[in-house]
Short mmCIF file of C-alpha atoms in Angstrom, two decimals:
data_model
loop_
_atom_site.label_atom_id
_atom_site.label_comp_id
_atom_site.label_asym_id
_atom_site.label_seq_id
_atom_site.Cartn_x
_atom_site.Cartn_y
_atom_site.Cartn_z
CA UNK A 154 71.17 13.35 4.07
CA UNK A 155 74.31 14.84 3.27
CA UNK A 156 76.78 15.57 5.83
CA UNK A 157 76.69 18.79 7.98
CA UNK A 158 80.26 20.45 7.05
CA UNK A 159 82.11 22.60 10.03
CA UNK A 160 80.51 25.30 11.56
CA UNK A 161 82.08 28.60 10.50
CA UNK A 162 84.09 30.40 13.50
CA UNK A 163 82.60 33.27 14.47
CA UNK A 164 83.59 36.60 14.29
CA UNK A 165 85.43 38.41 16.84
CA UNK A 166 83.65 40.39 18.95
CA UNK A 167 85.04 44.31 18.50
CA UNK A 168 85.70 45.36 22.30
CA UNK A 169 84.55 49.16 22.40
CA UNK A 170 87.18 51.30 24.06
CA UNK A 171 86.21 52.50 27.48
CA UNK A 172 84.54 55.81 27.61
CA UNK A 173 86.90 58.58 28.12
CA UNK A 174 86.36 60.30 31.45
CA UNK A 175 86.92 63.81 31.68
CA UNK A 176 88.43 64.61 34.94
CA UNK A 177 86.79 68.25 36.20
CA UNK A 178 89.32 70.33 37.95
CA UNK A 179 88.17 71.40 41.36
CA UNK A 180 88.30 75.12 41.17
CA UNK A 181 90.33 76.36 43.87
CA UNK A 182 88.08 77.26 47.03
CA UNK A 183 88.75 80.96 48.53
CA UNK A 184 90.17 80.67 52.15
CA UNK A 185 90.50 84.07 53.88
CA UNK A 186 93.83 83.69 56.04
CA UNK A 187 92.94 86.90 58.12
CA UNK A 188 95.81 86.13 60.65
CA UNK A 189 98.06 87.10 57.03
CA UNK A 190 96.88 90.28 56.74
CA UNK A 191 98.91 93.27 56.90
CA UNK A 192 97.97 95.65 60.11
CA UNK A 193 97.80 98.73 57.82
CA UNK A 194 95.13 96.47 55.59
CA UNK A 195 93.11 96.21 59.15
CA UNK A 196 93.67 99.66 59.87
CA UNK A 197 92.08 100.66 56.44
CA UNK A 198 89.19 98.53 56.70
CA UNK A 199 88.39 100.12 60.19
CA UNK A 200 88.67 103.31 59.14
CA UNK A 201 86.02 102.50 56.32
CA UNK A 202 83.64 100.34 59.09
CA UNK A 203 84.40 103.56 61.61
CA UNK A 204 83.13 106.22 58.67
CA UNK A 205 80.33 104.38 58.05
CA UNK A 206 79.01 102.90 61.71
CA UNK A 207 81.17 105.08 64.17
CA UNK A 208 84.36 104.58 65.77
CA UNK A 209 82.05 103.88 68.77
CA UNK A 210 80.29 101.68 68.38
CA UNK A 211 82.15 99.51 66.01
CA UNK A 212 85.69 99.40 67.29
CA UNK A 213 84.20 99.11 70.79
CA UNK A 214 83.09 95.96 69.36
CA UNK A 215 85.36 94.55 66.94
CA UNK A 216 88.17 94.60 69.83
CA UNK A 217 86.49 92.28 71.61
CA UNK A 218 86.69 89.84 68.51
CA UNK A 219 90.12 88.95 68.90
CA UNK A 220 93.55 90.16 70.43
CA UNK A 221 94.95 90.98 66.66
CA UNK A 222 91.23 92.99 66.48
CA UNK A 223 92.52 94.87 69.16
CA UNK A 224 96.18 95.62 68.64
CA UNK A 225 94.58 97.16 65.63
CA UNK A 226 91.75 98.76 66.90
CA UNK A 227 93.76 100.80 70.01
CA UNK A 228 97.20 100.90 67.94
CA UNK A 229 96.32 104.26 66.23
CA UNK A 230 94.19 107.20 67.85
CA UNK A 231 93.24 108.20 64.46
CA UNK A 232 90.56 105.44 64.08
CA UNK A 233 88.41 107.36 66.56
CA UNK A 234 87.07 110.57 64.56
CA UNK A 235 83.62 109.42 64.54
CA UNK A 236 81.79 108.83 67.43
CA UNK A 237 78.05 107.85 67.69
CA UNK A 238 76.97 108.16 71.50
CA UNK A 239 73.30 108.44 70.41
CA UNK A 240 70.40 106.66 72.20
CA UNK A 241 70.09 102.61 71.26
CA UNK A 242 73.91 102.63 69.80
CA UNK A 243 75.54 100.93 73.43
CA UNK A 244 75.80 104.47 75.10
CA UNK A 245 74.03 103.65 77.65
CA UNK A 246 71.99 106.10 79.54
CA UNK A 247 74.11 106.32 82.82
CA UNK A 248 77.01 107.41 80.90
CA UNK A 249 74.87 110.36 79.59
CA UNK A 250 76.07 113.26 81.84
CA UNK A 251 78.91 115.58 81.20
CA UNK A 252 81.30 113.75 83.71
CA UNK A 253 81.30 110.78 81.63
CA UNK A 254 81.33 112.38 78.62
CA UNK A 255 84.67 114.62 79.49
CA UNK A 256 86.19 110.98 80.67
CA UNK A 257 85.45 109.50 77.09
CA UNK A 258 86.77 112.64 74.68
CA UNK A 259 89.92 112.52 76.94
CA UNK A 260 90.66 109.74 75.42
CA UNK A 261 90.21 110.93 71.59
CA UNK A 262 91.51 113.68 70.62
CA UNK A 263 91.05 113.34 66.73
CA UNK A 264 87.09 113.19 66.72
CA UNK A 265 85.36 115.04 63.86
CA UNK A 266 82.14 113.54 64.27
CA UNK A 267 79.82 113.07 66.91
CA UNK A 268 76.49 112.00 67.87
CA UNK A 269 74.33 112.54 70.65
CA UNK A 270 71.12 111.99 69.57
CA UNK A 271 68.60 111.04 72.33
CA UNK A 272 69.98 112.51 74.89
CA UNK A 273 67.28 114.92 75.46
CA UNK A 274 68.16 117.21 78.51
CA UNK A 275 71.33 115.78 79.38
CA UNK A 276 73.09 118.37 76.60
CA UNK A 277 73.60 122.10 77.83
CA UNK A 278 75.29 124.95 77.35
CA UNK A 279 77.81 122.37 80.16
CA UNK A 280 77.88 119.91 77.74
CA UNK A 281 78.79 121.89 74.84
CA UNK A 282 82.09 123.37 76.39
CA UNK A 283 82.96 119.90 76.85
CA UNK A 284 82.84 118.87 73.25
CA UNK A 285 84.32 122.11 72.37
CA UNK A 286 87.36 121.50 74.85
CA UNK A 287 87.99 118.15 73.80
CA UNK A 288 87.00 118.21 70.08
CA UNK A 289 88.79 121.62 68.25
CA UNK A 290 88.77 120.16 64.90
CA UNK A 291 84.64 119.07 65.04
CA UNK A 292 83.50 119.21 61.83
CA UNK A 293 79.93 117.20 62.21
CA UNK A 294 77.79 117.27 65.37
CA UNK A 295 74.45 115.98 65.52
CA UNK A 296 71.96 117.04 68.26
CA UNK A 297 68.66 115.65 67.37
CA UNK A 298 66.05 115.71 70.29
CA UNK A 299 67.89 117.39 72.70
CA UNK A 300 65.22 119.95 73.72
CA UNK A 301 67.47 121.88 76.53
CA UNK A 302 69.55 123.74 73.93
CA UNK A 303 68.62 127.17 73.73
CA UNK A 304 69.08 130.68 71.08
CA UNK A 305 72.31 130.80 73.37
CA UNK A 306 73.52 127.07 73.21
CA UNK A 307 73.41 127.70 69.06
CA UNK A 308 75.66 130.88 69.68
CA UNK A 309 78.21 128.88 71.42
CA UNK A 310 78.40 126.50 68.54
CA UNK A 311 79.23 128.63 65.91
CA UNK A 312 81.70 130.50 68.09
CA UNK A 313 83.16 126.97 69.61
CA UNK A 314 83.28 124.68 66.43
CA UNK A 315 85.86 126.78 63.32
CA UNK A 316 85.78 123.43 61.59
CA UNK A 317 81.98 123.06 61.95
CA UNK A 318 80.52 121.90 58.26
CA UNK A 319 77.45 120.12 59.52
CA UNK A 320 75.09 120.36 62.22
CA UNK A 321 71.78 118.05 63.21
CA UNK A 322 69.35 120.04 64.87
CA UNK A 323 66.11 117.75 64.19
CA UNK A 324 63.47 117.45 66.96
CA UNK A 325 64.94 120.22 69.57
CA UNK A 326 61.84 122.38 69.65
CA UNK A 327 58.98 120.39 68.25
CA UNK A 328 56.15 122.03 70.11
CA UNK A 329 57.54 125.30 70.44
CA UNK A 330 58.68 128.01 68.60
CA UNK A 331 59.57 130.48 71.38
CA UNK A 332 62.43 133.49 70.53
CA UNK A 333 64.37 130.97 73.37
CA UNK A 334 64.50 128.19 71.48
CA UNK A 335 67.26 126.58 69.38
CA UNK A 336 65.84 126.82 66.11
CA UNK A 337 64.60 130.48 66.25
CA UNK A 338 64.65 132.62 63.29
CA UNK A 339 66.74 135.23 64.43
CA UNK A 340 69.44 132.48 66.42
CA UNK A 341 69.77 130.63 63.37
CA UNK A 342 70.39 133.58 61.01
CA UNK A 343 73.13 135.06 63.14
CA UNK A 344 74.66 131.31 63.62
CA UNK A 345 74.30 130.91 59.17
CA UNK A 346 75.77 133.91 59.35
CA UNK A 347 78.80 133.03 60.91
CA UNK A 348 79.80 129.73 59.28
CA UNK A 349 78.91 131.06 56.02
CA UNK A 350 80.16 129.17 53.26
CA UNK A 351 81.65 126.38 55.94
CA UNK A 352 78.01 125.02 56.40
CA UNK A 353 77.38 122.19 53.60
CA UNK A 354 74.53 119.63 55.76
CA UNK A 355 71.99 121.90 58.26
CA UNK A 356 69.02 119.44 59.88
CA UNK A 357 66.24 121.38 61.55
CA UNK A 358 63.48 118.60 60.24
CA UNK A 359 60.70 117.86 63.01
CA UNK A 360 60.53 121.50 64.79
CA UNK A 361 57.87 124.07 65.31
CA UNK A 362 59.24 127.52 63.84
CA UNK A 363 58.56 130.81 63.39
CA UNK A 364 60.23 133.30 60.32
CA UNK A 365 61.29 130.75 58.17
CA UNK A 366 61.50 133.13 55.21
CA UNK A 367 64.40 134.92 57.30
CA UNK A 368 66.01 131.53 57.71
CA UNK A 369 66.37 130.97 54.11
CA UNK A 370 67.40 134.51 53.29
CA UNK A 371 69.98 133.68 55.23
CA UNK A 372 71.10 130.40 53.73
CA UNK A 373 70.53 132.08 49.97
CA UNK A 374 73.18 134.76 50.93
CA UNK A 375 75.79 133.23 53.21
CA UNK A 376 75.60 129.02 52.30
CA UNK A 377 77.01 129.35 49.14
CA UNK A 378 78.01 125.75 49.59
CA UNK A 379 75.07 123.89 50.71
CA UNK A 380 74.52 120.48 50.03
CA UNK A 381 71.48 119.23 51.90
CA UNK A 382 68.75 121.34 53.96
CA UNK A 383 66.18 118.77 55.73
CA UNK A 384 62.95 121.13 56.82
CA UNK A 385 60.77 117.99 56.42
CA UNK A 386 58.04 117.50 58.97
CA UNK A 387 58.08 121.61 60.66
CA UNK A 388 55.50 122.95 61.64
CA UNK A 389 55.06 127.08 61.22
CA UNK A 390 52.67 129.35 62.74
CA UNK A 391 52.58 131.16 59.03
CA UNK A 392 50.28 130.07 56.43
CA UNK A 393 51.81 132.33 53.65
CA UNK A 394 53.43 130.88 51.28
CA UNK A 395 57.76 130.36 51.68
CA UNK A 396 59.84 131.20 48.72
CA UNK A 397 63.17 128.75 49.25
CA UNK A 398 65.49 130.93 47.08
CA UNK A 399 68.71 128.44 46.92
#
């Protein structure tokens, strides 16, 4: 046998570089720092909560959040223009009398907007001078379901309101469609009449009326600038047909 020679050395072993790990950046996380906020930046977000929900409720509310909340929310009198008293919004029903009312508009005297639906027979030709006293510059008032106004009450309004553009009047005489009532043909041709081109929103959906084609005369010749009409859901004593000539 011959002799077994050296064994060869083996070969290195090539060392594979480490993986290279990416490192992912962290994006950066939003953190809302309310306490920097300007107070005109909270006053302008009110405003836009107040247009949309109502002064009342919302900034009722949101000063109960937190003392800036309500530096902010009592610091300008202009926040309150638009007030929603209506049924199921915090008003509650206790507070629905004129007394209570005159108490709360002394304390705006910017409001342009106000609601009072729901409160049925607690609104009057009372009630009425009380807005009107307390609320020159009205420009939207919404009355749905209150079922004491009368031909009279809607006289006062267009002779009370100069700013008056829009005016809820849904559900105030939905079983009746006596000469007395509200919603009358010849009560809400004289009131047309007399805002003219002012009125821009008129709501007179859920009612029982008679002389509807007088109504819309009325609107075809005087509410040049009309922008919504709501006669959904009334009920005439008529079965001719109605020509809406807008």
């Amino acid at each position: 046998m011959k002799p077994v020679g050296p064994m060869p050395p083996p070969e290195p072993v090539k060392e594979e570089p480490p993986p290279v790990i990416k490192e992912e950046k962290e994006e950066p996380q939003f953190e809302a720092r309310w306490d920097e906020l300007e107070p005109k930046l909270w006053k302008r977000i009110f405003q836009y909560c107040s247009y949309n929900d109502g002064s009342v409720p919302f900034l009722v509310r949101a000063q109960r959040v937190c003392k800036k909340w309500k530096e902010v929310a009592t610091s300008d009198p202009k926040l309150w223009t638009h007030l929603d008293l209506s049924q199921g919004r915090g008003f509650k029903e206790r507070y629905r009398n004129d007394k209570k009312l005159e108490w709360f508009l002394k304390k705006y005297g910017n409001v342009q907007e106000l609601k009072m639906g729901g409160w049925k027979n607690s609104v009057g030709t009372s009630t009425l001078k009380v807005v009107a006293q307390y609320c020159p510059g009205l420009i939207s008032l919404g009355l749905c379901s209150c079922f004491k106004l009368t031909n009279e009450d809607l006289k006062l309004i267009g002779e009370s309101f100069p700013k008056l553009e829009r005016l809820d009047l849904s559900g105030v005489s939905p079983s009746s469609s006596s000469s007395r009532s509200a919603v009358s043909s010849t009560c809400l041709t004289e009131f047309i009449t007399v805002l003219g081109q002012r009125l821009r929103v008129l709501n007179i959906s859920n009612n029982k009326m008679a002389g509807l084609p007088f109504v819309f005369k009325a609107l075809s010749a005087h509410s040049t600038n009309l922008e919504e009409l709501d006669i959904s859901n009334i009920t005439t004593t008529s079965r001719d047909t109605i020509n809406i000539n807008l």
